Amino acid sequence: MNRIAAAILIAFSALGAHAIAQTTAAPAASAVAPAYDLEQDVTRVMKAFDVPGIAIAVVKDGQVIAARGFGVRKLGEPAKVDGQTLFEIASNSKAFTAAALAMLVDEGKLKWDDPVVKHLPDFQMYDAYVTREMTVRDLLTHRSGLGLGAGDLLWWPTTNFSTDEIIERLRYVKPATSFRNSYAYDNLLYIVAGKIIARKSGKTWGDTVRERILKPVGMNTTTTSLAENAGNPNASNAHSKINDKIAAVKSMPVDNAVGAVGINTNAEDIAKWMKVLLDGGRIQGAKGADGKELRLWSEAQSREMWTAQTPMKISQPKGPLAAARPNFYAYGLGFQLRDYKGQLVAMHGGALQGFYSRVLLVPESKLGVAILTNAESGGSLNALQYRLLDQYMTGSAPTDWIKLIADDEDRRHSEELARLKKTSTTRVAASKPSLALASYEGQYTDPWYGAMTIKREGKKMILSFTRTPDLTGEMEHFQHDTFIVRWKERNFNADAYVTFALDHEGAIEHVKMKAVSTETDFSYDFHDLLFTPVKPAKAKL
């Protein structure tokens, strides 16, 4: 593999400049309706969804016809987003993990249906049967039996668990369904996939992706960790809502979750990546040391990645939004697969603190669209997704997706605020905890996460997750033996109920948690935790 990687690097020593030049070239006359005003639509979206900055990349018929930025990198500061402004793309990194595995399959170093334990002998799931039967393919297809986002609190928000610790703790995460029964999005198994890549290449996931994908493709400013962004002034800041008002916040380093997340890129670089994906792994115009066309992976592996592996539930939008309903929806290998206007769309989204992104590929139309944002707005992605697909697939705009989706998002948010208000007003406010507050203090442990503590600081009760520095907050009584913890980091928007269950003697038996709002990101998987009190060790006689 090292020999192949070296040949690729030599062959592409001059490719980067060529690819960058393409991002500023004029589009082919037939590529797009000349009257289309991309800036007008993006500006509308930024205003409608409170997004400070957006970068857009569009590839059509093998040419980059847009790779530019809009808005600002950080709210309140003048620096503009441009085609080279870096954004965290979170789970859009999963496609790079799938591609790296595909390259290893092509080289005969592993097979998609190899048992995971063949390559990671210490790998273990909760169930021994699943441990034995789990394949490399299963790691990428979200059908393991784990619940939605199960175990994500091992890395989200930033924790001090190592990657190996996260993988080791998988054995304590209980499944929600039977193995291969249904789709439920997870991140932990992509972390395992990243570990396999590192094991087979003899280098870290980041180094492998950089040397074998980023450099050959010419993605010269893309990085595989936030640490690599240090010193680059052209990096976007994260933004979140705090009390429904957009604000600049700190980024979330998640170096222990590479494989699932990790890539930071920009419009110019991701345009190059989309060209390779649309061309089945071939790098346009490039030749290897043997004079043959240079491919990162075979056409057979492209078909594998874009073949449905796990069916996904199709939602039933109402009214005008029903036009967006797909006829099929499935997960492939690192890509979601659906149809739109009769054509296959291979796509994925990404979400980390302060950054949302989406990549869409329509092979029949030879179209690729990437949307990078520095805010947490799924609505902005949806609005631009359909607007841009309509424009570049058909050259028309029959539906005002921006207004429709903004109105729908406003309605849903208003309904959630009303629900929360009702919940607050219907609680038994006069109820009191069963025990004195001092009785709730102490250390508690969950089988897969580990310890959290509750202690008094003056008149306040403070709950802290011991391996997650930012998950610390003040507890306030809600009703009976349920409290609400309000996190110090208000941009998490993830306050949670904390409910204590007592045994027949009136002692705390266990503690369960649940997000207060249905809008809380699913990676705050508080509902999967079951904390039990840690009893003090008995003194030795």
Coordinates of C-alpha atoms in Angstrom, one line a residue:
M1 CA 0.0 0.0 0.0
N2 CA 2.8 2.4 0.8
R3 CA 4.2 1.9 -2.7
I4 CA 0.8 2.7 -4.3
A5 CA 0.3 5.7 -2.1
A6 CA 3.7 7.1 -3.1
A7 CA 2.9 6.6 -6.8
I8 CA -0.4 8.5 -6.3
L9 CA 1.4 11.4 -4.6
I10 CA 4.0 11.7 -7.4
A11 CA 1.4 11.6 -10.1
F12 CA -0.6 14.4 -8.4
S13 CA 2.2 16.8 -7.5
A14 CA 0.8 19.3 -10.0
L15 CA -2.9 18.4 -9.9
G16 CA -3.9 20.7 -7.0
A17 CA -3.3 23.9 -9.0
H18 CA -5.2 22.6 -12.0
A19 CA -8.2 21.7 -9.8
I20 CA -8.3 25.0 -8.0
A21 CA -8.2 26.8 -11.3
Q22 CA -11.4 25.0 -12.3
T23 CA -13.3 26.5 -9.4
T24 CA -13.2 29.9 -11.0
A25 CA -13.8 28.8 -14.5
A26 CA -17.0 29.9 -16.2
P27 CA -19.6 27.1 -16.4
A28 CA -20.5 25.5 -19.7
A29 CA -23.3 27.2 -21.5
S30 CA -25.6 24.2 -21.1
A31 CA -24.7 23.4 -17.5
V32 CA -27.1 25.9 -15.8
A33 CA -29.8 28.4 -16.7
P34 CA -27.8 31.7 -17.0
A35 CA -30.5 33.7 -15.2
Y36 CA -30.2 31.8 -12.0
D37 CA -29.1 34.0 -9.0
L38 CA -27.5 31.6 -6.5
E39 CA -26.6 34.5 -4.2
Q40 CA -30.2 35.6 -3.9
D41 CA -31.3 32.2 -2.8
V42 CA -28.5 31.7 -0.3
T43 CA -29.1 35.2 1.1
R44 CA -32.8 34.4 1.6
V45 CA -31.8 31.2 3.4
M46 CA -29.3 32.9 5.7
K47 CA -32.0 35.4 6.7
A48 CA -34.8 33.0 7.1
F49 CA -32.9 30.5 9.2
D50 CA -30.4 32.7 11.1
V51 CA -27.3 31.3 9.5
P52 CA -24.2 33.6 9.5
G53 CA -22.2 31.9 6.8
I54 CA -22.7 29.4 4.0
A55 CA -20.4 27.9 1.4
I56 CA -21.8 26.2 -1.7
A57 CA -20.1 23.9 -4.2
V58 CA -21.8 22.7 -7.4
V59 CA -20.3 20.2 -9.9
K60 CA -22.1 19.5 -13.2
D61 CA -21.0 17.4 -16.1
G62 CA -17.5 17.0 -14.8
Q63 CA -17.0 20.8 -14.2
V64 CA -17.0 22.9 -11.0
I65 CA -19.6 25.6 -11.8
A66 CA -19.7 27.0 -8.2
A67 CA -17.4 27.0 -5.3
R68 CA -18.0 30.1 -3.2
G69 CA -19.0 31.5 0.1
F70 CA -21.6 33.8 1.5
G71 CA -22.0 35.7 4.7
V72 CA -19.4 35.9 7.5
R73 CA -17.2 33.4 9.2
K74 CA -18.1 34.7 12.7
L75 CA -21.1 36.7 13.7
G76 CA -20.1 40.3 14.6
E77 CA -16.9 40.2 12.6
P78 CA -16.3 41.4 9.0
A79 CA -14.3 38.4 7.6
K80 CA -16.3 36.9 4.7
V81 CA -16.8 33.2 3.9
D82 CA -15.2 32.4 0.6
G83 CA -14.5 29.2 -1.4
Q84 CA -11.5 28.3 0.8
T85 CA -13.1 28.9 4.2
L86 CA -12.9 25.7 6.3
F87 CA -16.1 24.2 7.9
E88 CA -16.4 21.1 10.0
I89 CA -18.4 18.6 8.0
A90 CA -19.0 16.0 10.8
S91 CA -20.7 12.9 9.5
N92 CA -20.0 13.7 5.9
S93 CA -16.6 12.2 7.0
K94 CA -18.3 8.8 6.9
A95 CA -18.0 8.7 3.1
F96 CA -14.2 9.1 3.4
T97 CA -14.2 6.1 5.8
A98 CA -16.3 4.0 3.4
A99 CA -14.0 5.0 0.5
A100 CA -10.8 4.1 2.5
L101 CA -12.3 0.7 3.3
A102 CA -13.3 0.2 -0.4
M103 CA -9.7 0.9 -1.3
L104 CA -8.5 -1.8 1.1
V105 CA -11.1 -4.2 -0.4
D106 CA -9.8 -3.5 -3.9
E107 CA -6.3 -4.3 -2.6
G108 CA -7.4 -7.6 -1.1
K109 CA -6.5 -6.5 2.5
L110 CA -10.1 -7.2 3.7
K111 CA -13.5 -8.1 2.4
W112 CA -16.8 -6.3 3.1
D113 CA -18.2 -9.5 4.7
D114 CA -15.2 -10.3 6.8
P115 CA -16.1 -10.7 10.5
V116 CA -14.9 -7.6 12.4
V117 CA -13.1 -9.9 14.9
K118 CA -10.9 -11.1 12.1
H119 CA -9.3 -7.6 12.0
L120 CA -10.0 -6.5 15.6
P121 CA -9.8 -9.6 17.8
D122 CA -10.8 -7.7 20.9
F123 CA -13.9 -6.2 19.4
Q124 CA -17.0 -7.1 21.4
M125 CA -20.7 -6.1 21.3
Y126 CA -23.2 -6.6 24.1
D127 CA -24.4 -9.9 22.6
A128 CA -21.9 -12.7 21.9
Y129 CA -23.8 -13.7 18.7
V130 CA -23.6 -10.2 17.3
T131 CA -19.9 -10.0 18.2
R132 CA -19.3 -13.2 16.2
E133 CA -21.5 -12.2 13.2
M134 CA -20.8 -8.5 12.9
T135 CA -19.0 -7.8 9.5
V136 CA -17.1 -4.9 8.2
R137 CA -20.2 -4.1 6.0
D138 CA -22.4 -4.1 9.1
L139 CA -20.2 -1.4 10.7
L140 CA -21.3 1.1 8.0
T141 CA -25.0 0.2 7.5
H142 CA -26.7 1.2 10.8
R143 CA -28.4 -2.1 11.3
S144 CA -26.5 -3.4 14.4
G145 CA -29.4 -3.4 16.8
L146 CA -28.1 -0.3 18.6
G147 CA -30.6 2.4 19.2
L148 CA -30.5 5.9 17.6
G149 CA -27.2 7.5 18.6
A150 CA -26.6 4.9 21.2
G151 CA -23.4 5.5 23.2
D152 CA -22.7 8.9 21.6
L153 CA -22.1 10.5 25.0
L154 CA -18.8 8.6 25.0
W155 CA -17.6 11.3 22.5
W156 CA -20.2 14.0 22.4
P157 CA -19.8 16.7 23.7
T158 CA -16.0 16.5 23.9
T159 CA -14.9 13.8 26.3
N160 CA -11.6 12.5 27.6
F161 CA -12.2 8.9 26.6
S162 CA -9.7 7.5 24.1
T163 CA -10.8 5.9 20.9
D164 CA -9.8 2.5 22.2
E165 CA -11.8 3.2 25.4
I166 CA -14.9 4.0 23.3
I167 CA -14.6 0.8 21.3
E168 CA -14.0 -1.2 24.5
R169 CA -17.2 0.2 26.1
L170 CA -19.4 -0.9 23.2
R171 CA -19.8 -4.3 24.9
Y172 CA -21.8 -2.6 27.7
V173 CA -24.3 -0.8 25.4
K174 CA -27.5 -2.7 25.3
P175 CA -29.2 -3.2 21.9
A176 CA -32.6 -1.7 21.2
T177 CA -33.6 -4.2 18.5
S178 CA -32.4 -7.5 17.2
F179 CA -29.3 -7.7 15.0
R180 CA -29.9 -6.5 11.3
N181 CA -33.6 -6.0 12.2
S182 CA -34.0 -2.3 11.3
Y183 CA -32.2 1.0 10.6
A184 CA -31.0 3.2 13.5
Y185 CA -28.2 5.7 12.9
D186 CA -25.1 5.2 15.0
N187 CA -21.6 6.7 15.2
L188 CA -19.7 4.2 17.3
L189 CA -19.4 1.5 14.7
Y190 CA -17.9 4.0 12.3
I191 CA -15.3 4.7 15.0
V192 CA -14.6 0.9 14.9
A193 CA -14.4 1.1 11.1
G194 CA -11.8 3.9 11.5
K195 CA -9.8 1.7 13.8
I196 CA -9.8 -1.1 11.2
I197 CA -8.5 1.4 8.6
A198 CA -5.7 2.4 11.0
R199 CA -4.9 -1.2 11.8
K200 CA -4.7 -2.3 8.2
S201 CA -2.7 0.8 7.0
G202 CA -0.4 1.0 9.9
K203 CA -1.2 4.7 10.3
T204 CA -3.9 6.7 12.0
W205 CA -7.2 7.2 10.3
G206 CA -6.4 10.9 9.7
D207 CA -3.0 10.2 8.2
T208 CA -4.4 7.4 6.0
V209 CA -7.2 9.6 4.6
R210 CA -4.9 12.5 4.1
E211 CA -2.3 10.5 2.2
R212 CA -4.5 8.1 0.2
I213 CA -7.5 10.4 -0.5
L214 CA -7.0 14.1 0.2
K215 CA -3.6 14.6 -1.4
P216 CA -4.3 12.6 -4.6
V217 CA -7.6 14.4 -5.1
G218 CA -5.9 17.8 -4.5
M219 CA -7.9 18.7 -1.4
N220 CA -4.8 20.5 -0.1
T221 CA -6.5 22.7 2.5
T222 CA -8.8 20.0 4.0
T223 CA -7.8 18.7 7.4
T224 CA -8.6 15.7 9.5
S225 CA -8.7 17.4 12.9
L226 CA -9.3 20.8 14.4
A227 CA -5.7 20.9 15.6
E228 CA -4.6 21.1 12.0
N229 CA -6.7 24.2 11.5
A230 CA -4.6 26.1 14.0
G231 CA -2.9 29.1 12.4
N232 CA -5.3 29.1 9.4
P233 CA -7.3 32.4 9.7
N234 CA -9.7 31.3 7.0
A235 CA -11.7 28.9 9.2
S236 CA -15.4 29.4 10.1
N237 CA -16.5 29.8 13.7
A238 CA -19.3 27.6 15.2
H239 CA -22.7 29.1 15.9
S240 CA -25.6 27.8 18.0
K241 CA -28.9 29.2 19.3
I242 CA -29.0 30.3 22.9
N243 CA -32.5 31.1 24.0
D244 CA -33.5 31.2 20.3
K245 CA -30.9 33.7 19.4
I246 CA -27.9 32.9 17.2
A247 CA -24.5 33.3 18.9
A248 CA -20.9 32.4 18.2
V249 CA -19.7 29.4 20.3
K250 CA -16.6 27.3 20.7
S251 CA -16.0 24.3 18.5
M252 CA -16.2 20.8 19.7
P253 CA -12.9 18.8 19.3
V254 CA -13.8 15.1 18.8
D255 CA -10.5 13.5 17.9
N256 CA -11.6 10.3 19.6
A257 CA -14.4 9.8 17.1
V258 CA -12.5 9.8 13.9
G259 CA -14.1 7.5 11.3
A260 CA -17.5 8.8 12.2
V261 CA -16.4 12.5 12.0
G262 CA -13.2 14.4 11.6
I263 CA -13.0 16.1 8.2
N264 CA -12.8 19.9 7.9
T265 CA -13.1 21.2 4.3
N266 CA -14.2 24.0 2.1
A267 CA -16.2 24.6 -1.1
E268 CA -13.3 24.3 -3.4
D269 CA -12.0 21.1 -2.0
I270 CA -15.3 19.4 -1.5
A271 CA -16.1 20.1 -5.2
K272 CA -13.0 18.0 -6.1
W273 CA -14.2 15.2 -3.8
M274 CA -17.7 15.2 -5.5
K275 CA -16.1 15.0 -8.9
V276 CA -14.2 11.8 -7.9
L277 CA -17.4 10.3 -6.3
L278 CA -19.4 11.0 -9.5
D279 CA -16.7 9.5 -11.6
G280 CA -16.7 6.2 -9.8
G281 CA -13.3 6.8 -8.0
R282 CA -11.5 8.1 -11.0
I283 CA -9.5 11.3 -10.8
Q284 CA -10.3 13.3 -13.9
G285 CA -7.3 13.7 -16.3
A286 CA -4.8 12.0 -13.9
K287 CA -2.6 9.0 -14.7
G288 CA -0.6 6.8 -12.4
A289 CA 3.1 5.9 -12.7
D290 CA 2.1 3.1 -15.2
G291 CA 0.5 5.6 -17.5
K292 CA -3.0 4.2 -16.8
E293 CA -5.9 6.3 -15.6
L294 CA -5.6 6.9 -11.8
R295 CA -8.4 5.6 -9.7
L296 CA -8.7 5.6 -5.9
W297 CA -11.2 2.7 -6.0
S298 CA -12.8 0.6 -8.6
E299 CA -16.2 1.1 -10.3
A300 CA -17.3 -2.1 -8.5
Q301 CA -16.7 -0.5 -5.1
S302 CA -18.6 2.7 -6.2
R303 CA -21.6 0.5 -7.0
E304 CA -21.2 -1.2 -3.6
M305 CA -21.2 2.1 -1.7
W306 CA -24.3 3.2 -3.6
T307 CA -26.3 0.0 -3.3
A308 CA -29.1 -0.1 -0.8
Q309 CA -28.0 -2.1 2.3
T310 CA -30.6 -1.1 5.0
P311 CA -34.1 0.1 4.3
M312 CA -35.1 3.4 6.0
K313 CA -38.5 4.6 7.1
I314 CA -40.1 7.1 4.7
S315 CA -41.8 10.0 6.4
Q316 CA -45.1 11.4 5.2
P317 CA -44.9 15.2 4.8
K318 CA -48.1 17.0 4.3
G319 CA -49.3 19.7 1.9
P320 CA -46.8 21.1 -0.6
L321 CA -43.9 19.4 1.2
A322 CA -45.3 16.0 0.1
A323 CA -43.5 16.7 -3.2
A324 CA -40.3 16.0 -1.5
R325 CA -41.3 12.5 -0.4
P326 CA -39.1 9.8 -1.9
N327 CA -40.4 6.5 -3.2
F328 CA -37.4 4.6 -1.8
Y329 CA -35.0 5.4 1.0
A330 CA -32.1 3.3 2.2
Y331 CA -28.6 3.5 3.6
G332 CA -25.7 2.2 1.5
L333 CA -22.1 2.3 2.7
G334 CA -21.4 5.8 4.0
F335 CA -24.3 7.3 2.0
Q336 CA -28.1 7.7 2.3
L337 CA -29.8 6.7 -0.9
R338 CA -33.2 8.0 -2.2
D339 CA -34.9 9.2 -5.3
Y340 CA -35.8 12.7 -6.4
K341 CA -37.7 13.4 -9.6
G342 CA -37.1 9.9 -10.8
Q343 CA -33.3 9.9 -10.2
L344 CA -31.1 8.3 -7.6
V345 CA -29.6 10.7 -5.1
A346 CA -26.7 9.6 -2.9
M347 CA -26.4 11.9 0.0
H348 CA -25.3 12.5 3.6
G349 CA -25.6 15.1 6.3
G350 CA -23.2 16.2 9.0
A351 CA -23.9 17.9 12.4
L352 CA -21.5 19.0 15.1
Q353 CA -21.7 21.8 17.6
G354 CA -22.2 24.9 15.5
F355 CA -21.9 23.3 12.0
Y356 CA -24.4 21.5 9.7
S357 CA -23.6 20.3 6.2
R358 CA -25.0 18.2 3.4
V359 CA -23.6 16.6 0.3
L360 CA -25.8 15.4 -2.6
L361 CA -24.8 13.4 -5.7
V362 CA -27.1 12.7 -8.6
P363 CA -25.1 10.4 -10.9
E364 CA -27.7 10.4 -13.8
S365 CA -27.5 14.2 -14.0
K366 CA -23.8 14.2 -13.3
L367 CA -24.6 16.6 -10.5
G368 CA -23.0 17.2 -7.1
V369 CA -24.1 19.8 -4.6
A370 CA -22.4 20.5 -1.2
I371 CA -23.9 22.9 1.4
L372 CA -21.6 23.9 4.3
T373 CA -23.0 26.1 7.1
N374 CA -21.7 27.5 10.4
A375 CA -25.0 27.1 12.3
E376 CA -27.3 24.4 13.5
S377 CA -30.2 24.7 11.1
G378 CA -31.5 21.6 9.4
G379 CA -34.1 23.8 7.7
S380 CA -31.5 25.8 5.9
L381 CA -30.0 22.6 4.4
N382 CA -33.4 21.2 3.4
A383 CA -34.4 24.5 1.7
L384 CA -31.2 24.8 -0.3
Q385 CA -31.1 21.1 -1.0
Y386 CA -34.4 21.1 -2.9
R387 CA -33.9 24.5 -4.4
L388 CA -30.5 23.6 -5.8
L389 CA -31.6 20.1 -7.0
D390 CA -34.5 21.7 -8.8
Q391 CA -32.3 24.3 -10.4
Y392 CA -29.5 22.1 -11.5
M393 CA -31.6 19.0 -12.5
T394 CA -34.3 20.8 -14.4
G395 CA -33.2 24.5 -14.6
S396 CA -36.5 25.7 -13.1
A397 CA -37.9 26.8 -9.7
P398 CA -41.5 25.6 -9.5
T399 CA -41.6 25.4 -5.7
D400 CA -40.6 28.1 -3.2
W401 CA -38.8 25.6 -0.9
I402 CA -37.2 28.3 1.1
K403 CA -40.6 29.7 2.3
L404 CA -42.3 26.4 2.6
I405 CA -39.6 24.9 4.8
A406 CA -39.1 28.1 6.9
D407 CA -42.8 28.2 7.6
D408 CA -42.8 24.5 8.5
E409 CA -39.8 24.8 10.8
D410 CA -41.4 27.9 12.5
R411 CA -44.6 25.9 13.0
R412 CA -42.8 22.9 14.5
H413 CA -40.8 25.0 16.8
S414 CA -43.8 26.9 18.0
E415 CA -45.6 23.6 18.7
E416 CA -42.6 22.4 20.7
L417 CA -42.5 25.7 22.7
A418 CA -46.2 25.3 23.5
R419 CA -45.6 21.7 24.6
L420 CA -42.8 22.7 26.9
K421 CA -44.9 25.4 28.4
K422 CA -47.8 23.0 29.0
T423 CA -45.5 20.5 30.6
S424 CA -44.2 23.2 32.9
T425 CA -47.7 24.5 33.9
T426 CA -49.2 21.0 34.4
R427 CA -46.5 19.7 36.7
V428 CA -47.2 19.2 40.4
A429 CA -45.3 22.3 41.4
A430 CA -46.2 21.9 45.1
S431 CA -44.6 18.5 45.3
K432 CA -41.4 18.0 47.1
P433 CA -38.5 15.5 46.8
S434 CA -38.9 12.3 48.8
L435 CA -35.5 12.8 50.5
A436 CA -33.5 15.6 51.9
L437 CA -31.4 17.2 49.2
A438 CA -28.2 15.9 50.9
S439 CA -29.4 12.4 50.2
Y440 CA -29.2 12.9 46.4
E441 CA -25.5 13.8 46.6
G442 CA -22.9 11.3 45.7
Q443 CA -21.4 9.4 42.8
Y444 CA -23.4 7.3 40.3
T445 CA -22.2 5.0 37.6
D446 CA -23.6 3.8 34.3
P447 CA -22.4 0.5 32.8
W448 CA -21.1 2.0 29.5
Y449 CA -20.6 5.7 30.3
G450 CA -19.1 5.5 33.8
A451 CA -19.4 8.0 36.6
M452 CA -21.4 11.2 37.2
T453 CA -21.5 13.1 40.4
I454 CA -24.1 15.2 42.2
K455 CA -22.9 17.6 44.9
R456 CA -24.0 20.8 46.6
E457 CA -22.2 24.0 46.0
G458 CA -23.7 26.5 48.5
K459 CA -27.4 26.3 47.9
K460 CA -27.0 24.8 44.4
M461 CA -27.1 21.1 43.4
I462 CA -24.5 20.5 40.6
L463 CA -24.6 17.4 38.3
S464 CA -21.3 16.6 36.4
F465 CA -20.4 13.9 34.0
T466 CA -16.9 13.0 35.1
R467 CA -15.5 12.2 31.6
T468 CA -17.2 15.2 29.8
P469 CA -15.9 18.5 31.2
D470 CA -18.7 20.6 29.6
L471 CA -21.6 18.4 30.8
T472 CA -21.9 20.2 34.1
G473 CA -25.1 22.0 35.2
E474 CA -27.3 23.1 38.0
M475 CA -30.3 20.9 39.1
E476 CA -33.6 22.5 39.8
H477 CA -36.6 20.6 41.3
F478 CA -39.3 19.8 38.7
Q479 CA -41.8 17.6 40.5
H480 CA -41.7 14.6 43.0
D481 CA -38.3 13.0 42.5
T482 CA -37.6 14.5 39.1
F483 CA -35.2 17.4 38.6
I484 CA -34.1 19.3 35.5
V485 CA -30.4 19.8 35.0
R486 CA -29.6 23.0 33.1
W487 CA -26.2 22.8 31.5
K488 CA -23.7 25.5 32.0
E489 CA -23.1 25.5 28.3
R490 CA -26.4 27.0 27.2
N491 CA -25.8 26.5 23.5
F492 CA -26.1 22.7 24.0
N493 CA -29.9 23.1 24.1
A494 CA -30.0 19.8 25.8
D495 CA -31.4 20.3 29.3
A496 CA -32.5 17.0 30.8
Y497 CA -34.9 15.5 33.3
V498 CA -33.1 13.6 36.1
T499 CA -35.4 11.1 37.8
F500 CA -34.6 9.2 41.0
A501 CA -36.2 5.9 41.7
L502 CA -36.3 4.7 45.4
D503 CA -36.3 1.1 46.7
H504 CA -38.7 -0.2 49.4
E505 CA -36.4 1.2 52.1
G506 CA -36.5 4.7 50.6
A507 CA -32.9 4.5 49.3
I508 CA -32.0 5.6 45.8
E509 CA -32.0 2.6 43.5
H510 CA -31.2 4.2 40.2
V511 CA -31.3 7.4 38.2
K512 CA -32.6 7.9 34.7
M513 CA -32.3 10.9 32.4
K514 CA -34.3 12.2 29.4
A515 CA -33.9 15.3 27.2
V516 CA -36.5 17.9 28.0
S517 CA -37.0 19.1 24.4
T518 CA -37.8 16.9 21.4
E519 CA -35.5 19.3 19.5
T520 CA -32.4 18.1 21.4
D521 CA -29.8 16.4 19.2
F522 CA -30.2 12.6 19.4
S523 CA -26.5 12.3 20.2
Y524 CA -27.3 13.5 23.7
D525 CA -28.5 9.9 24.4
F526 CA -29.4 10.5 28.1
H527 CA -32.3 8.1 27.8
D528 CA -29.8 5.2 27.3
L529 CA -28.2 5.8 30.7
L530 CA -29.0 3.9 33.9
F531 CA -27.1 5.3 36.8
T532 CA -26.9 3.5 40.1
P533 CA -25.3 4.8 43.3
V534 CA -21.7 4.0 44.0
K535 CA -21.7 2.7 47.6
P536 CA -18.8 3.9 49.8
A537 CA -16.1 1.2 50.3
K538 CA -16.3 -0.4 53.7
A539 CA -13.5 0.5 56.1
K540 CA -11.1 -2.3 56.7
L541 CA -11.0 -3.6 60.3

